[in-house]
Amino acid sequence: MINSKALFRSLYEGFSSGLHWRRSQLATTSSLLILLLSIVPMALAQSTGNISGYVRDASGASVTGANVTAVMTEQQTTRTTQTDAQGFYNFIALPPGHYTITFEAQGFQREVQSNVELTVSQNARVDAQLTVGAVRSEVRVTSTVPLVDTTSNTLSGLIDDRRVVDLPLNGRNVMGLAALLPGVTNVSAPQTMQDARGGSTMNVNGSLPNSAVYTFDGAFFQNVSRNTGLNLPPPDAIAQFRMLTSNFSAEYGHNSGAQVEVVSRAGTESFHGAAWEFFRNSYFNAKDYFAPNVPFENQHQFGAAFGGPIIKHKVFFFGSYQGLTNHQQAVANVSLVPTAAERSGDFTGLSATLVDPTDPITGLPLADPTTGNPCVQANVIAAGCISPVAVNILKYIPESTTGTVVQLGSSPILDNLGNIRVDWNQSTKNLIFGHYYQDQTSYDSPFDQFATISQAYSNETTSVKTRDTAINDIYTFTPSITNQAIFSILNTTSVTTPTVIQNSALGMNLPQYAAAAPSFSVASDFSIGSYGPNMFTGINYQVADNLSWTKGRHTIKFGFEILRLQFNQVWIGASQFTFSGIRSGDPFADLVLGAYDSTSVMFGQAINNDSTFYNSFYAEDQFRVKPRFTLSYGLRYEPFLPWKDKNNLINTVVPGQQSTIDPTAPPGIVFPGDK
């Protein structure tokens, strides 16, 4: 059994104390039922687009039974269909690219509209007006899709390939370009990921920064622990991305902030590629005002992208590689440190008058155990009251005649990122494309997030790895029935290993719960320590299918998505102690006395292996009442299922209840199996 008062006293006497536990939020099961009613057509399958329109003659009458052919310029893939009784045609789930649309009907001249650009999730409207004449006669038109989408009320923004490649982009993370879109603020697009959960975030129309859904070639592409995006291939390997910011159709679910759809660049009929090298050097950098010198930096970000045909008109590839080597010093940290006199307990140089702290248990002033006199008299701390733990800590704190220390520390970063995409035009009815992506980062940090002084006390080494495999299969059963299936596997891992300093080596009477150096913060003057070792891993499996069927004046679409999500966390934070100066009147004096203000100590088994299913189903219909009036309505079912922990270690707080599963736990902490 744990006696809380005895524990507090032992921790206090050994310059350590406290108890900290994590509170787990228990998920509840609910269902989301969405009924969407609007006068717009439905959304498209992710990573594809749609081309539709009306074919009429010179008088405006509908041309029924006209043959319409769409040929993708880059890969020469072909899709055909016919107009219905209203002269309407519809190509569903076309890959983004440039298309040539040909219209043919008996008794009319053939019309060819070239350079029709289709972007991801776009509803491109391309109408034709046929002229009476010989069938062999031909009219050629250079077509331009209207800039304003008049067929959808979904608000979205497109970052096309020109902006992706041409605009300056610090760090070369394409998500940084999202800041160009209206309603998108506070975009965080790191050059490299600091851990598996440290990817892109943004606020969209006032939503939380982690409320967006990210897909890459239609595949789920984010960390499930914090709903953050993952770093993407370099700009030269990205064709475009679109952000849907509001008024989503029934096809889209998960989070409410935005739908971010990224499409990789595909190979074409001709070989093409690029190579790059970006260089930064400290010789061109300005000196920080507080730094003793310009922090050393030698960064190279280099790579190449290349693609083309493997089999003419049939199989294409496009691959990219980007490397990053950054040998740099961390940003200078300015710290205030105690003087030599203060280290020995002499604070007579202070203008303020110190007070003798009280014992938090007895409420009596602290006394010198050798003489019985107060520990603090006339701003001098008695030798018998100086904490041995403080003496050991101050060995790691450099001395300074000015009272300030400015430190720089080596912080190298190494990153290797690669992506390969293959497109296979298996037949005129079947298109298969997929990608494999891998990003691996390693870096050292001399300054933990709690530390301003590096000097051999705290150092962290982190390795981050992301792997993603996705396959898309687009099959046209008939000109009116198209199916798109998506399969993907996403694996993310990060491991952080800090410097380990034993509590006993510092003179602390505290078990070594975390394999890390304990943290000490002295007001805003200086801090040393570690966040603690951690490992985050996740593996997600996705199966999704979308079927579109054009029947008369209806275009019906329905589909499902099955997501098997798993997140494994191994983390227990290092013990933390803060000295604010409220005990004696000065934070340095508090440190020398061992009179900490607050402490946090984690204990137990910090291992969570959680999994859940995130499944959904939707159905929607586009009903063309008249050529200028379309009604769309849909239904989505998306149950929110609770996470389940494999080790049954999820806990929560019930004030006053003592756990029967673990009787040694503090009152109020209960576990699965408790009442």
XYZ file of C-alpha atoms in Angstrom:
675
model
C 0.000 0.000 0.000
C 1.091 3.566 -0.622
C 0.940 5.953 2.327
C 0.567 9.346 0.628
C 1.898 11.335 3.606
C 4.919 9.084 4.014
C 5.525 9.205 0.278
C 5.368 12.999 0.269
C 7.794 13.230 3.174
C 10.311 10.826 1.615
C 10.145 12.609 -1.707
C 10.517 15.994 -0.049
C 13.471 14.908 2.090
C 15.229 13.513 -0.948
C 14.415 16.626 -3.005
C 11.649 14.926 -4.921
C 7.981 14.578 -4.438
C 4.569 14.238 -5.849
C 2.407 11.968 -7.789
C 1.141 12.481 -11.262
C -1.221 10.390 -13.231
C -2.809 10.693 -16.567
C -6.479 10.978 -17.030
C -7.879 8.989 -19.928
C -10.933 10.095 -21.725
C -13.310 7.249 -22.214
C -14.881 7.217 -25.619
C -18.581 6.776 -26.076
C -20.406 5.262 -28.970
C -22.574 7.434 -31.076
C -23.771 7.561 -34.628
C -23.615 10.336 -37.130
C -26.480 10.492 -39.575
C -26.239 13.233 -42.138
C -28.953 14.197 -44.593
C -27.679 16.491 -47.294
C -30.127 18.367 -49.504
C -28.983 20.884 -52.093
C -29.330 21.851 -55.720
C -25.820 20.726 -56.660
C -24.289 17.518 -58.007
C -22.583 15.090 -55.700
C -18.893 15.025 -54.884
C -16.400 12.884 -56.731
C -14.237 10.038 -55.599
C -11.063 11.335 -54.020
C -8.027 11.806 -56.339
C -10.236 11.978 -59.457
C -12.544 14.433 -61.213
C -15.621 14.578 -63.409
C -16.327 15.990 -66.891
C -19.940 16.440 -67.962
C -22.038 18.666 -70.170
C -24.795 18.975 -72.765
C -24.614 18.501 -76.536
C -27.007 20.636 -78.605
C -27.448 21.752 -82.200
C -27.438 25.327 -83.501
C -31.104 25.792 -82.527
C -30.457 24.699 -78.946
C -32.202 21.335 -79.289
C -30.683 18.345 -77.528
C -28.642 15.910 -79.607
C -29.528 12.407 -78.450
C -27.191 9.460 -78.918
C -24.108 11.517 -79.752
C -20.837 9.696 -79.207
C -18.512 11.472 -76.780
C -14.870 10.427 -76.357
C -12.417 11.715 -73.758
C -8.698 11.092 -74.347
C -6.174 11.979 -71.634
C -3.316 13.775 -73.378
C -0.581 12.689 -70.966
C -1.240 8.925 -71.142
C -3.588 8.553 -74.121
C -6.200 6.728 -72.025
C -9.649 6.730 -73.592
C -13.199 6.799 -72.197
C -16.386 6.827 -74.318
C -20.055 7.418 -73.617
C -23.245 8.642 -75.300
C -25.640 11.486 -74.633
C -29.080 10.731 -73.209
C -32.484 12.073 -74.236
C -31.574 15.493 -72.818
C -28.238 15.557 -74.653
C -26.388 15.029 -71.367
C -23.163 13.055 -70.980
C -21.066 12.333 -67.899
C -17.524 11.018 -67.391
C -17.037 9.986 -63.758
C -13.782 9.284 -61.882
C -11.298 10.548 -64.439
C -7.689 11.037 -63.316
C -6.606 14.687 -63.249
C -4.899 15.833 -66.433
C -5.501 17.436 -69.840
C -8.180 15.942 -72.067
C -9.310 16.112 -75.663
C -13.108 15.743 -75.937
C -14.596 14.610 -79.271
C -18.329 14.896 -80.090
C -19.815 12.943 -83.034
C -23.412 12.518 -84.234
C -25.014 11.460 -87.502
C -25.701 14.464 -89.757
C -23.397 16.816 -87.815
C -19.818 17.876 -88.179
C -17.488 16.346 -85.630
C -16.402 18.763 -82.903
C -13.085 18.384 -81.048
C -12.373 20.385 -77.906
C -8.736 20.191 -76.870
C -6.731 21.229 -73.803
C -9.549 20.603 -71.326
C -7.812 20.667 -67.941
C -9.310 18.537 -65.190
C -8.141 18.967 -61.592
C -8.698 16.812 -58.510
C -12.310 16.785 -57.239
C -13.369 19.168 -60.008
C -16.771 19.182 -61.713
C -15.671 20.337 -65.172
C -18.525 21.500 -67.411
C -17.812 21.108 -71.160
C -20.785 21.740 -73.494
C -20.806 21.343 -77.279
C -22.858 22.894 -80.062
C -22.778 20.752 -83.183
C -23.091 22.206 -86.683
C -25.085 20.463 -89.410
C -22.754 19.092 -92.080
C -20.840 16.116 -93.362
C -19.799 13.591 -90.736
C -16.192 13.707 -91.941
C -16.018 17.462 -91.451
C -14.426 18.592 -88.223
C -14.581 21.662 -86.018
C -11.680 22.160 -83.599
C -12.071 24.251 -80.473
C -9.496 25.098 -77.818
C -11.600 24.679 -74.710
C -11.254 26.418 -71.371
C -13.177 25.176 -68.354
C -14.945 28.069 -66.559
C -13.036 29.346 -63.533
C -16.208 29.410 -61.445
C -17.734 26.042 -60.626
C -21.454 26.606 -61.171
C -22.381 22.992 -60.478
C -21.342 22.613 -56.840
C -21.888 24.555 -53.623
C -18.863 22.966 -51.949
C -16.313 25.674 -51.184
C -12.813 24.606 -52.143
C -9.467 25.905 -53.305
C -6.940 24.415 -55.690
C -3.164 24.614 -55.544
C -2.162 23.539 -59.049
C 1.160 22.207 -60.315
C 2.440 25.628 -61.418
C 2.036 27.129 -57.981
C 3.382 23.969 -56.344
C 6.587 24.113 -58.398
C 7.089 27.843 -59.008
C 6.216 29.539 -55.719
C 8.998 29.901 -53.132
C 8.485 27.426 -50.329
C 10.678 27.438 -47.252
C 11.288 23.823 -46.245
C 9.609 22.469 -49.422
C 6.537 21.126 -47.659
C 3.655 21.740 -50.093
C 1.175 22.060 -47.217
C 2.704 25.473 -46.583
C 0.880 26.688 -49.720
C -2.463 26.091 -48.011
C -2.017 29.539 -46.457
C -2.810 30.992 -49.906
C -6.409 29.796 -49.697
C -9.194 31.879 -48.121
C -10.246 30.857 -44.618
C -7.006 28.967 -43.917
C -4.787 30.369 -41.150
C -1.999 29.276 -38.780
C -0.585 26.738 -41.206
C 2.176 24.598 -39.715
C 4.100 22.692 -42.384
C 7.418 21.529 -40.864
C 10.420 20.742 -43.024
C 10.857 17.464 -41.157
C 8.653 15.709 -38.623
C 9.882 15.844 -35.024
C 7.862 12.720 -34.153
C 5.121 10.575 -35.688
C 2.505 13.102 -34.545
C 4.410 16.237 -35.574
C 3.059 16.821 -39.089
C 0.914 19.519 -40.682
C -1.842 21.406 -38.888
C -3.995 24.395 -39.839
C -7.112 26.296 -38.830
C -9.810 26.285 -41.508
C -12.754 28.654 -41.089
C -12.197 28.760 -37.332
C -11.867 24.999 -36.804
C -9.318 23.419 -34.472
C -5.838 22.996 -35.988
C -6.137 19.183 -36.096
C -9.630 18.977 -37.616
C -8.643 18.403 -41.239
C -8.675 15.069 -43.093
C -5.638 14.377 -45.293
C -5.585 11.961 -48.217
C -2.742 11.159 -50.608
C -3.876 9.675 -53.931
C -7.167 8.913 -52.184
C -5.482 7.052 -49.314
C -5.839 7.957 -45.623
C -2.698 9.943 -44.768
C -2.572 11.243 -41.204
C -1.639 10.305 -37.662
C -4.629 9.017 -35.707
C -3.281 10.015 -32.304
C -3.564 13.762 -32.871
C -5.193 13.958 -36.318
C -2.144 15.688 -37.753
C -1.128 15.375 -41.380
C 2.047 13.650 -42.523
C 4.837 15.180 -44.577
C 4.368 14.726 -48.325
C 6.812 14.124 -51.200
C 8.677 17.188 -52.536
C 6.819 19.708 -54.736
C 8.324 18.269 -57.930
C 6.504 14.973 -57.221
C 3.122 16.567 -56.409
C 0.720 17.322 -59.243
C -1.768 19.391 -57.232
C -3.901 19.423 -54.131
C -7.388 20.691 -53.372
C -8.875 21.716 -50.046
C -12.626 21.372 -49.528
C -13.405 23.840 -46.765
C -17.195 23.673 -46.269
C -20.520 22.254 -47.506
C -19.213 18.727 -48.015
C -21.350 16.130 -49.717
C -22.299 12.787 -48.143
C -19.156 11.169 -49.520
C -16.934 13.059 -47.088
C -16.814 12.425 -43.357
C -14.392 12.037 -40.442
C -13.436 15.551 -39.302
C -15.235 18.821 -39.921
C -12.364 21.228 -40.567
C -11.382 20.521 -44.176
C -10.782 17.776 -46.701
C -7.210 17.972 -48.054
C -6.792 15.893 -51.215
C -3.251 15.561 -52.570
C -2.444 13.908 -55.898
C 1.047 12.720 -56.848
C 2.555 13.399 -60.243
C 2.137 10.597 -62.795
C 4.333 9.486 -65.661
C 3.406 10.477 -69.220
C 4.083 9.447 -72.802
C 7.421 11.279 -72.717
C 10.270 11.237 -70.228
C 10.576 14.266 -67.995
C 12.153 15.127 -64.672
C 13.919 17.655 -62.499
C 16.825 17.946 -60.086
C 17.445 20.445 -57.308
C 19.851 21.534 -54.624
C 19.110 24.136 -51.937
C 22.001 25.285 -49.804
C 22.167 27.287 -46.586
C 25.352 28.341 -44.878
C 26.084 30.261 -41.696
C 28.376 32.599 -43.653
C 25.250 34.240 -45.065
C 23.354 34.401 -41.756
C 23.104 37.320 -39.367
C 24.137 36.983 -35.726
C 21.480 36.725 -33.070
C 21.655 39.718 -30.736
C 22.157 37.535 -27.665
C 24.455 34.953 -29.258
C 28.238 35.143 -28.854
C 28.637 34.216 -32.523
C 26.641 33.196 -35.590
C 25.254 29.667 -35.021
C 26.954 27.207 -37.352
C 24.755 25.945 -40.178
C 25.480 23.837 -43.239
C 22.241 22.603 -44.818
C 21.824 20.783 -48.109
C 18.385 19.841 -49.438
C 18.786 17.991 -52.707
C 17.010 15.489 -54.877
C 15.580 14.522 -58.233
C 12.295 13.465 -59.817
C 11.900 11.488 -63.026
C 9.105 9.740 -64.891
C 7.960 8.392 -68.225
C 6.576 5.329 -70.017
C 7.510 1.756 -69.186
C 5.265 0.310 -71.898
C 3.984 2.853 -74.441
C 0.333 3.762 -73.876
C 0.096 1.108 -71.130
C 2.395 1.459 -68.121
C 3.943 4.648 -66.712
C 6.083 5.541 -63.712
C 7.141 8.603 -61.774
C 9.554 8.588 -58.851
C 11.274 11.099 -56.630
C 13.938 11.256 -53.949
C 14.826 14.102 -51.608
C 17.620 14.150 -49.071
C 18.337 16.623 -46.297
C 21.561 16.987 -44.346
C 21.606 19.811 -41.855
C 24.636 20.204 -39.616
C 23.637 23.071 -37.411
C 23.743 24.480 -33.929
C 20.552 24.929 -31.995
C 19.282 28.472 -31.498
C 21.036 30.308 -28.702
C 19.415 30.119 -25.290
C 19.996 32.865 -22.731
C 19.953 31.696 -19.103
C 20.391 33.465 -15.788
C 22.621 31.466 -13.451
C 23.482 31.857 -9.742
C 26.729 33.541 -8.720
C 29.521 31.756 -6.864
C 28.369 33.332 -3.590
C 24.768 32.246 -4.139
C 25.900 28.691 -4.831
C 27.405 28.635 -1.329
C 24.234 30.075 0.212
C 25.289 33.769 0.423
C 22.456 35.949 -0.960
C 23.506 39.176 0.736
C 23.868 40.741 -2.689
C 20.089 40.614 -3.174
C 18.063 43.761 -2.651
C 15.114 41.676 -1.432
C 14.989 40.064 1.994
C 14.750 36.271 2.034
C 12.391 34.458 4.382
C 12.800 31.059 5.973
C 10.525 28.581 4.107
C 8.068 26.450 6.040
C 7.857 22.681 5.983
C 4.812 21.762 3.806
C 3.902 18.921 6.179
C 4.506 20.385 9.665
C 3.961 24.022 8.750
C 7.029 25.001 10.816
C 9.984 27.061 9.496
C 12.896 25.025 8.162
C 15.730 24.588 10.651
C 19.400 23.631 10.391
C 19.510 19.966 11.538
C 22.990 20.498 13.070
C 22.239 23.637 15.139
C 18.482 23.946 15.229
C 18.714 27.558 13.993
C 16.543 28.841 11.126
C 17.842 27.881 7.707
C 17.735 31.486 6.447
C 19.124 34.393 8.471
C 20.098 37.817 7.074
C 19.934 36.474 3.488
C 22.403 33.676 4.270
C 21.477 30.008 4.047
C 23.041 27.832 6.736
C 25.493 25.235 5.416
C 23.491 22.406 6.961
C 20.388 23.498 5.004
C 21.964 23.448 1.544
C 20.384 20.576 -0.382
C 22.904 17.940 -1.575
C 20.715 17.483 -4.649
C 21.095 21.188 -5.460
C 24.864 20.870 -5.108
C 24.852 18.029 -7.654
C 22.553 19.923 -10.029
C 24.732 23.040 -9.943
C 27.641 20.958 -11.230
C 25.854 20.986 -14.579
C 25.178 24.734 -14.493
C 28.063 26.819 -15.862
C 29.330 29.753 -13.823
C 29.358 33.290 -15.143
C 30.748 36.555 -13.794
C 27.924 38.435 -15.535
C 25.173 36.163 -14.217
C 24.112 35.134 -17.740
C 25.044 32.192 -19.940
C 24.420 31.893 -23.674
C 24.741 28.385 -25.104
C 24.672 26.867 -28.557
C 24.460 23.144 -29.128
C 24.957 20.801 -32.075
C 21.611 19.728 -33.565
C 22.171 17.686 -36.763
C 19.222 16.517 -38.893
C 19.245 13.791 -41.551
C 16.220 13.042 -43.719
C 15.639 10.699 -46.674
C 12.305 10.808 -48.502
C 11.263 8.777 -51.530
C 8.114 8.096 -53.544
C 7.320 5.961 -56.589
C 4.031 5.909 -58.519
C 3.054 3.437 -61.252
C 0.033 3.768 -63.585
C -1.233 0.774 -65.546
C -3.848 1.236 -68.248
C -4.846 -2.397 -68.111
C -7.579 -1.887 -70.707
C -9.926 0.803 -71.969
C -12.160 -0.137 -69.037
C -9.642 -0.568 -66.254
C -7.068 1.870 -64.841
C -4.872 0.875 -61.904
C -2.391 3.171 -60.201
C -0.588 3.083 -56.910
C 2.321 4.489 -54.936
C 4.865 3.570 -52.302
C 6.128 6.351 -50.054
C 8.782 6.362 -47.339
C 10.195 9.139 -45.188
C 12.890 8.574 -42.571
C 14.260 11.317 -40.296
C 16.808 11.283 -37.496
C 17.981 14.203 -35.419
C 19.737 15.089 -32.192
C 18.615 17.849 -29.861
C 20.891 19.323 -27.180
C 17.979 21.286 -25.743
C 14.964 19.326 -24.645
C 11.680 21.215 -24.701
C 12.242 21.865 -20.960
C 15.936 22.788 -21.208
C 17.809 26.040 -21.835
C 21.207 24.658 -20.827
C 22.639 21.694 -22.705
C 26.016 21.025 -21.054
C 26.052 17.215 -20.950
C 22.906 17.019 -18.843
C 20.155 16.583 -21.417
C 20.371 15.372 -24.997
C 17.810 13.543 -27.136
C 18.083 11.357 -30.224
C 14.933 10.831 -32.279
C 14.141 8.622 -35.263
C 10.919 9.089 -37.279
C 9.764 6.763 -40.079
C 6.638 6.863 -42.270
C 5.691 4.259 -44.881
C 2.582 4.324 -47.066
C 1.333 1.987 -49.780
C -1.825 2.747 -51.779
C -3.575 1.209 -54.791
C -6.458 2.717 -56.797
C -8.526 0.644 -59.233
C -10.937 2.519 -61.519
C -13.139 0.160 -63.547
C -15.740 1.195 -66.124
C -18.293 -1.614 -66.370
C -20.379 0.285 -68.914
C -20.355 3.923 -70.048
C -22.895 4.580 -67.274
C -21.375 2.507 -64.418
C -17.949 3.311 -62.942
C -16.326 1.956 -59.793
C -13.279 3.189 -57.871
C -11.689 1.025 -55.169
C -8.896 2.139 -52.823
C -6.620 -0.035 -50.689
C -3.907 1.411 -48.465
C -1.575 0.590 -45.569
C -0.025 3.397 -43.520
C 2.708 2.782 -40.960
C 4.199 5.516 -38.739
C 6.894 5.154 -36.075
C 8.974 7.487 -33.921
C 11.376 6.708 -31.075
C 13.002 9.276 -28.773
C 15.878 8.300 -26.489
C 17.098 10.898 -23.979
C 20.183 11.088 -21.790
C 19.714 9.003 -18.619
C 20.913 10.373 -15.278
C 19.964 8.285 -12.273
C 18.024 9.960 -9.475
C 20.386 8.307 -6.990
C 23.372 9.975 -8.688
C 21.792 13.326 -7.816
C 21.081 12.253 -4.255
C 17.319 11.943 -4.781
C 15.346 9.390 -2.764
C 13.038 8.589 -5.662
C 12.619 5.420 -7.762
C 13.772 5.733 -11.365
C 10.357 5.497 -13.003
C 11.521 7.028 -16.314
C 14.756 6.263 -18.164
C 15.615 9.941 -18.382
C 17.260 12.780 -16.539
C 14.821 14.582 -14.184
C 13.850 18.153 -15.085
C 14.442 21.242 -12.960
C 13.029 24.667 -13.821
C 14.150 27.727 -11.865
C 11.510 30.363 -12.630
C 12.300 31.806 -16.060
C 16.024 31.900 -15.297
C 17.138 28.472 -16.499
C 15.975 24.887 -16.840
C 17.594 21.533 -17.468
C 16.049 18.135 -18.003
C 14.298 15.782 -20.331
C 10.815 15.146 -21.675
C 11.358 11.449 -21.207
C 11.716 8.444 -23.532
C 8.840 7.688 -25.864
C 7.798 5.503 -28.752
C 4.791 6.152 -30.966
C 3.770 3.607 -33.594
C 0.672 3.272 -35.683
C -0.532 1.057 -38.512
C -3.746 1.740 -40.400
C -5.513 -0.374 -43.009
C -8.009 1.181 -45.425
C -10.500 -0.356 -47.833
C -12.835 2.027 -49.652
C -15.136 1.711 -52.644
C -17.223 4.205 -54.624
C -19.709 3.144 -57.319
C -21.355 5.641 -59.702
C -24.331 4.745 -61.887
C -25.954 7.084 -64.410
C -29.550 6.029 -65.049
C -31.808 8.352 -67.004
C -31.813 11.703 -65.272
C -30.272 10.201 -62.120
C -26.618 9.723 -61.276
C -26.543 7.505 -58.202
C -23.453 7.100 -56.120
C -22.813 5.007 -53.058
C -19.809 3.596 -51.276
C -18.183 2.564 -48.038
C -14.906 2.905 -46.180
C -13.382 0.552 -43.622
C -10.506 1.914 -41.558
C -8.678 -0.311 -39.091
C -6.778 2.110 -36.860
C -4.113 1.154 -34.339
C -1.953 3.392 -32.168
C 0.724 2.192 -29.756
C 2.269 4.572 -27.234
C 5.073 3.832 -24.799
C 5.870 6.903 -22.742
C 6.521 7.861 -19.175
C 7.700 11.398 -18.555
C 10.709 12.330 -16.474
C 10.053 13.751 -13.012
C 9.780 17.541 -12.983
C 10.501 20.097 -10.246
C 9.878 23.828 -10.396
C 11.279 26.620 -8.225
C 9.371 29.873 -8.492
C 10.733 31.771 -5.493
C 7.488 31.753 -3.505
C 9.028 29.660 -0.726
C 11.946 31.950 0.220
C 11.508 35.019 -1.981
C 14.102 34.084 -4.636
C 14.064 31.140 -7.103
C 17.831 30.499 -6.765
C 17.486 30.412 -2.972
C 14.589 27.963 -3.320
C 16.848 25.734 -5.426
C 19.728 25.845 -2.942
C 17.305 25.008 -0.123
C 15.610 22.251 -2.125
C 12.328 24.095 -1.545
C 10.522 23.295 -4.783
C 7.167 24.861 -5.532
C 5.581 21.976 -7.460
C 6.522 18.581 -8.799
C 5.181 15.969 -11.201
C 6.233 12.324 -11.030
C 4.871 9.727 -13.441
C 4.811 6.080 -12.434
C 3.335 2.760 -13.518
C 3.089 1.157 -16.951
C 2.780 3.870 -19.564
C 1.988 1.459 -22.394
C -1.103 1.919 -24.535
C -1.883 -0.359 -27.466
C -5.216 0.944 -28.735
C -7.238 0.026 -31.790
C -10.618 0.743 -33.300
C -12.594 0.550 -36.532
C -13.709 3.730 -38.261
C -16.319 2.622 -40.765
C -18.767 4.577 -42.869
C -21.338 4.160 -45.616
C -23.005 6.737 -47.842
C -25.477 6.952 -50.707
C -26.417 9.991 -52.765
C -28.319 10.832 -55.910
C -27.945 13.594 -58.474
C -31.321 14.218 -60.073
C -31.268 16.487 -63.128
C -34.785 17.913 -62.952
C -34.035 20.272 -65.843
C -30.809 21.210 -67.646
C -30.514 24.257 -65.384
C -31.877 22.707 -62.205
C -30.229 19.765 -60.421
C -31.224 18.296 -57.077
C -28.707 16.344 -54.997
C -29.489 14.536 -51.783
C -27.563 11.990 -49.768
C -27.302 10.011 -46.580
C -24.184 9.085 -44.590
C -23.838 6.643 -41.709
C -20.655 6.967 -39.657
C -20.618 5.345 -36.183
C -17.991 6.522 -33.708
C -16.696 3.346 -32.055
C -14.644 3.452 -28.828
C -10.937 2.687 -28.706
C -9.995 -0.613 -27.086
C -6.717 -1.094 -25.241
C -5.030 -4.449 -25.789
C -3.334 -4.328 -22.374
C -6.461 -3.111 -20.571
C -4.475 -0.203 -19.107
C -6.855 2.657 -19.853
C -7.707 4.443 -16.612
C -9.917 7.285 -15.456
C -10.711 9.315 -12.350
C -13.628 8.634 -9.974
C -13.102 10.908 -6.950
C -12.973 9.041 -3.647
C -13.061 5.515 -5.095
C -10.259 3.063 -4.286
C -9.344 0.661 -7.081
C -9.800 -3.050 -6.356
C -7.932 -4.008 -9.524
C -4.826 -2.164 -8.294
C -5.174 -1.490 -4.535
C -1.841 0.392 -4.490
C -3.172 3.088 -6.825
C -3.963 6.504 -5.319
C -7.616 7.031 -4.343
C -9.698 8.085 -7.321
C -7.697 6.228 -10.006
C -9.746 3.305 -11.358
C -9.122 0.799 -14.126
C -11.182 -1.501 -16.371
C -12.849 -4.013 -14.066
C -13.427 -1.541 -11.230
C -16.969 -0.474 -10.522
